[in-house]
Amino acid sequence: MALLTLTPTEARRLAVAAQQLEAPRPNPSRADLLDTIRRITCLQIDPINVVARTQLLVPFSRLGNYDPADLEGLLWDDKALFEYWAHAASIVLADDYPIFRPQMTHRELGNGIWQQRAYQWWAANAGFRQGILDEMAARGPLFAEEIASRPDEAWAYENTWGSSKDVGQMLDMMWYRGDVTVTRRQGNGYGLKKQWGLMEHQLGSRVHEPPVDRPSLVRRAVERAMPALGPARLRDVRRYFTRHTYPGLNTALAGLEADGVIQKIAIRDDGGDWPGPWYLHRDLLPELERLRRGEWRPQTVLLSPFDNLIADRDRAHLLFDFFYRIEIYTSPAKRQYGYYVMPILHGETLIGRVDPKMDRQNSRLVINAIHLEPGSEWDSATRAAVTVAIESLAGFLGAESIEFPSGYPSP
């Protein structure tokens, strides 16, 4: 059988479609939100709220003006989701708990000084851990300040991130190991104050089901990741969803190919085939046929810096010819584009970046700058589409006005 060959444009469109980033559906419901998260596998969690937190922005880019309360409803009321580590701290499906379970029970110890200190402190505080578990079992989910701090050995170090208090430090470590999880949050815009509970408080009987063998779970994780990626290489799979936790990935890919679940493809431009091998999940074949019939539904939308489409920076550079690095930790004088820069997705092309900030006190979305990529045309149609995308973001944020940069619409 001839090798299925895609043009770069088809590959990009398929990646965008796989990420649910074609034109959004009208009047998105809670069920639409859950379906979107299921299809892209996870939402990264990040506390930065200069525009809105990324776990709210990623669904917005796909659904338009959805109700953020639905996300918390899916988490805390429906318990269809939970927080755990995917490619970063993330919101993932409760049904995917078995996939993450080996990470919880077999988390490897790093070689850094902090990891060694944490391991030693963990080992010295078995009684403290058990006391927290007993307290939650007796009282239910609790905020950190409601938990008695009785460490066997106090944490002696200041952290540059997270909590340096004994209870907070222990809860963070127990979360990594799947002993506890977040059961509610307080605060506006997916707040930062966490209520903690036992894993069964969030996931119910799932936590008591017999564990599944690791090769089967790796295969399941690959089957979850690949439909969300579109065309993908082995290294792309390894860096998506359960990032760097695909033991036996080569074997899993070979088994899926033998069973006809995935197939090798080529991406070819005038210079020849792109380095591979590339794979495509069979669920995306109808999408490819649809695109080849001309049924492409492009939109122009702003993406979170942590959006799944660009979270793997090297893949984004190869696939979209878009070099992106976040400059949050770069000093203002050395920033090239801005603090919280949002890429502009225009159809299947990343044409530029917007540097926005939400001025909540004055209910105003401030656009500090708009930067176009070399070769991107700033014609009237593109300018109008970008303006609509900015206005759509402002509407989602509840901004009553937009402050455009001086000289707009000619950036």
Short mmCIF file of N, CA and C in Angstrom, two decimals, residues 40-122:
data_model
loop_
_atom_site.label_atom_id
_atom_site.label_comp_id
_atom_site.label_asym_id
_atom_site.label_seq_id
_atom_site.Cartn_x
_atom_site.Cartn_y
_atom_site.Cartn_z
N ILE A 40 -8.41 16.82 23.78
CA ILE A 40 -7.03 17.34 23.82
C ILE A 40 -6.25 16.75 25.00
N THR A 41 -6.89 15.97 25.85
CA THR A 41 -6.33 15.16 26.94
C THR A 41 -6.08 15.89 28.25
N CYS A 42 -5.72 17.17 28.21
CA CYS A 42 -5.38 17.84 29.47
C CYS A 42 -5.39 19.35 29.30
N LEU A 43 -5.54 20.05 30.42
CA LEU A 43 -5.41 21.50 30.48
C LEU A 43 -4.30 21.81 31.48
N GLN A 44 -3.26 22.47 31.03
CA GLN A 44 -2.20 22.85 31.97
C GLN A 44 -2.73 23.88 32.95
N ILE A 45 -2.28 23.77 34.20
CA ILE A 45 -2.64 24.71 35.26
C ILE A 45 -1.48 25.66 35.49
N ASP A 46 -1.77 26.95 35.54
CA ASP A 46 -0.73 27.93 35.85
C ASP A 46 -1.37 29.10 36.60
N PRO A 47 -0.71 29.63 37.62
CA PRO A 47 -1.34 30.68 38.43
C PRO A 47 -1.32 32.07 37.82
N ILE A 48 -0.54 32.31 36.77
CA ILE A 48 -0.40 33.66 36.22
C ILE A 48 -1.75 34.14 35.69
N ASN A 49 -2.13 35.34 36.11
CA ASN A 49 -3.46 35.85 35.82
C ASN A 49 -3.41 37.22 35.16
N VAL A 50 -2.37 37.49 34.39
CA VAL A 50 -2.23 38.78 33.73
C VAL A 50 -3.37 39.02 32.74
N VAL A 51 -3.75 37.97 32.04
CA VAL A 51 -4.92 38.03 31.15
C VAL A 51 -6.04 37.21 31.78
N ALA A 52 -5.86 35.92 31.84
CA ALA A 52 -6.67 34.97 32.60
C ALA A 52 -5.78 33.74 32.76
N ARG A 53 -6.11 32.89 33.68
CA ARG A 53 -5.27 31.70 33.88
C ARG A 53 -5.40 30.78 32.68
N THR A 54 -4.30 30.15 32.34
CA THR A 54 -4.25 29.37 31.10
C THR A 54 -5.31 28.27 31.07
N GLN A 55 -5.66 27.70 32.22
CA GLN A 55 -6.67 26.64 32.23
C GLN A 55 -8.05 27.15 31.82
N LEU A 56 -8.23 28.48 31.83
CA LEU A 56 -9.46 29.08 31.31
C LEU A 56 -9.30 29.53 29.87
N LEU A 57 -8.09 29.95 29.50
CA LEU A 57 -7.85 30.45 28.14
C LEU A 57 -7.84 29.34 27.10
N VAL A 58 -7.30 28.18 27.45
CA VAL A 58 -7.21 27.10 26.46
C VAL A 58 -8.60 26.67 25.98
N PRO A 59 -9.58 26.45 26.87
CA PRO A 59 -10.93 26.17 26.35
C PRO A 59 -11.53 27.33 25.57
N PHE A 60 -11.25 28.57 25.99
CA PHE A 60 -11.79 29.72 25.26
C PHE A 60 -11.34 29.71 23.80
N SER A 61 -10.08 29.40 23.55
CA SER A 61 -9.57 29.39 22.17
C SER A 61 -10.29 28.36 21.31
N ARG A 62 -10.89 27.36 21.94
CA ARG A 62 -11.55 26.29 21.21
C ARG A 62 -13.07 26.43 21.19
N LEU A 63 -13.62 27.02 22.24
CA LEU A 63 -15.08 27.05 22.38
C LEU A 63 -15.67 28.44 22.22
N GLY A 64 -14.82 29.46 22.29
CA GLY A 64 -15.37 30.81 22.31
C GLY A 64 -15.85 31.17 23.70
N ASN A 65 -16.91 31.93 23.78
CA ASN A 65 -17.35 32.51 25.05
C ASN A 65 -18.14 31.50 25.89
N TYR A 66 -17.43 30.51 26.43
CA TYR A 66 -18.05 29.52 27.30
C TYR A 66 -18.13 30.06 28.73
N ASP A 67 -18.80 29.35 29.60
CA ASP A 67 -18.93 29.76 31.00
C ASP A 67 -17.83 29.09 31.83
N PRO A 68 -16.86 29.85 32.35
CA PRO A 68 -15.78 29.23 33.15
C PRO A 68 -16.29 28.48 34.37
N ALA A 69 -17.48 28.83 34.85
CA ALA A 69 -18.04 28.10 35.98
C ALA A 69 -18.27 26.63 35.63
N ASP A 70 -18.43 26.34 34.35
CA ASP A 70 -18.62 24.95 33.93
C ASP A 70 -17.38 24.11 34.20
N LEU A 71 -16.20 24.72 34.11
CA LEU A 71 -14.98 23.96 34.38
C LEU A 71 -14.94 23.54 35.84
N GLU A 72 -15.25 24.46 36.72
CA GLU A 72 -15.26 24.11 38.14
C GLU A 72 -16.40 23.15 38.45
N GLY A 73 -17.51 23.29 37.74
CA GLY A 73 -18.60 22.33 37.92
C GLY A 73 -18.19 20.92 37.53
N LEU A 74 -17.46 20.80 36.42
CA LEU A 74 -16.99 19.49 36.00
C LEU A 74 -16.00 18.89 36.99
N LEU A 75 -15.21 19.76 37.61
CA LEU A 75 -14.23 19.30 38.59
C LEU A 75 -14.87 18.96 39.93
N TRP A 76 -15.50 19.93 40.54
CA TRP A 76 -15.87 19.80 41.95
C TRP A 76 -17.26 19.21 42.16
N ASP A 77 -18.16 19.39 41.21
CA ASP A 77 -19.52 18.85 41.36
C ASP A 77 -19.68 17.51 40.63
N ASP A 78 -19.35 17.50 39.34
CA ASP A 78 -19.49 16.27 38.57
C ASP A 78 -18.35 15.29 38.83
N LYS A 79 -17.22 15.83 39.28
CA LYS A 79 -16.01 15.02 39.54
C LYS A 79 -15.61 14.20 38.31
N ALA A 80 -15.80 14.82 37.14
CA ALA A 80 -15.40 14.20 35.88
C ALA A 80 -13.93 14.44 35.56
N LEU A 81 -13.30 15.34 36.33
CA LEU A 81 -11.91 15.73 36.11
C LEU A 81 -11.18 15.71 37.44
N PHE A 82 -9.87 15.74 37.39
CA PHE A 82 -9.07 15.94 38.60
C PHE A 82 -7.74 16.56 38.21
N GLU A 83 -7.03 17.05 39.21
CA GLU A 83 -5.74 17.69 38.96
C GLU A 83 -4.62 16.69 39.21
N TYR A 84 -3.73 16.60 38.20
CA TYR A 84 -2.52 15.80 38.38
C TYR A 84 -1.49 16.23 37.35
N TRP A 85 -0.33 15.59 37.38
CA TRP A 85 0.79 15.97 36.52
C TRP A 85 0.68 15.25 35.18
N ALA A 86 0.45 16.01 34.10
CA ALA A 86 0.49 15.45 32.75
C ALA A 86 1.78 15.95 32.11
N HIS A 87 1.71 16.86 31.11
CA HIS A 87 2.98 17.44 30.64
C HIS A 87 3.43 18.55 31.58
N ALA A 88 2.58 18.93 32.50
CA ALA A 88 2.86 19.84 33.62
C ALA A 88 1.69 19.63 34.57
N ALA A 89 1.64 20.39 35.66
CA ALA A 89 0.46 20.31 36.52
C ALA A 89 -0.76 20.63 35.67
N SER A 90 -1.77 19.75 35.69
CA SER A 90 -2.84 19.83 34.70
C SER A 90 -4.17 19.37 35.27
N ILE A 91 -5.22 19.67 34.53
CA ILE A 91 -6.54 19.11 34.74
C ILE A 91 -6.71 17.98 33.73
N VAL A 92 -7.04 16.79 34.22
CA VAL A 92 -7.15 15.61 33.35
C VAL A 92 -8.46 14.89 33.65
N LEU A 93 -8.81 13.96 32.79
CA LEU A 93 -10.06 13.21 32.94
C LEU A 93 -9.97 12.24 34.12
N ALA A 94 -11.04 12.17 34.89
CA ALA A 94 -11.11 11.16 35.95
C ALA A 94 -11.00 9.75 35.37
N ASP A 95 -11.54 9.56 34.18
CA ASP A 95 -11.46 8.25 33.53
C ASP A 95 -10.03 7.86 33.17
N ASP A 96 -9.13 8.84 33.12
CA ASP A 96 -7.73 8.54 32.81
C ASP A 96 -6.89 8.26 34.05
N TYR A 97 -7.53 8.19 35.21
CA TYR A 97 -6.78 7.91 36.43
C TYR A 97 -5.87 6.69 36.32
N PRO A 98 -6.33 5.56 35.74
CA PRO A 98 -5.42 4.40 35.65
C PRO A 98 -4.13 4.69 34.91
N ILE A 99 -4.17 5.59 33.93
CA ILE A 99 -2.97 5.93 33.17
C ILE A 99 -1.93 6.61 34.06
N PHE A 100 -2.42 7.44 35.00
CA PHE A 100 -1.51 8.20 35.86
C PHE A 100 -1.09 7.42 37.11
N ARG A 101 -1.78 6.37 37.41
CA ARG A 101 -1.53 5.64 38.65
C ARG A 101 -0.08 5.16 38.78
N PRO A 102 0.54 4.62 37.72
CA PRO A 102 1.95 4.20 37.88
C PRO A 102 2.88 5.36 38.22
N GLN A 103 2.60 6.55 37.70
CA GLN A 103 3.43 7.71 38.05
C GLN A 103 3.34 8.01 39.54
N MET A 104 2.18 7.78 40.09
CA MET A 104 1.97 8.06 41.51
C MET A 104 2.73 7.06 42.39
N THR A 105 2.69 5.81 41.99
CA THR A 105 3.25 4.76 42.85
C THR A 105 4.71 4.47 42.55
N HIS A 106 5.20 4.90 41.37
CA HIS A 106 6.59 4.61 41.00
C HIS A 106 7.32 5.87 40.58
N ARG A 107 7.01 6.98 41.25
CA ARG A 107 7.67 8.23 40.87
C ARG A 107 9.16 8.14 41.18
N GLU A 108 9.98 8.43 40.16
CA GLU A 108 11.42 8.30 40.30
C GLU A 108 12.00 9.49 41.05
N LEU A 109 13.04 9.21 41.82
CA LEU A 109 13.74 10.24 42.57
C LEU A 109 14.75 10.93 41.68
N GLY A 110 14.69 12.27 41.63
CA GLY A 110 15.67 13.01 40.85
C GLY A 110 17.01 13.08 41.55
N ASN A 111 17.99 13.61 40.84
CA ASN A 111 19.35 13.68 41.36
C ASN A 111 19.71 15.04 41.95
N GLY A 112 18.81 16.01 41.84
CA GLY A 112 19.12 17.35 42.34
C GLY A 112 19.13 17.43 43.85
N ILE A 113 19.72 18.52 44.33
CA ILE A 113 19.81 18.71 45.79
C ILE A 113 18.43 18.78 46.41
N TRP A 114 17.50 19.52 45.74
CA TRP A 114 16.16 19.64 46.31
C TRP A 114 15.48 18.28 46.39
N GLN A 115 15.62 17.47 45.33
CA GLN A 115 14.99 16.14 45.32
C GLN A 115 15.55 15.26 46.44
N GLN A 116 16.85 15.36 46.69
CA GLN A 116 17.46 14.56 47.76
C GLN A 116 16.95 15.02 49.12
N ARG A 117 16.86 16.33 49.30
CA ARG A 117 16.32 16.86 50.56
C ARG A 117 14.86 16.42 50.75
N ALA A 118 14.09 16.51 49.68
CA ALA A 118 12.67 16.14 49.77
C ALA A 118 12.52 14.67 50.11
N TYR A 119 13.32 13.82 49.47
CA TYR A 119 13.23 12.39 49.75
C TYR A 119 13.57 12.09 51.20
N GLN A 120 14.63 12.69 51.70
CA GLN A 120 15.03 12.47 53.09
C GLN A 120 13.95 12.94 54.06
N TRP A 121 13.36 14.10 53.75
CA TRP A 121 12.30 14.61 54.62
C TRP A 121 11.06 13.73 54.55
N TRP A 122 10.73 13.28 53.34
CA TRP A 122 9.61 12.36 53.16
C TRP A 122 9.81 11.09 53.99
#
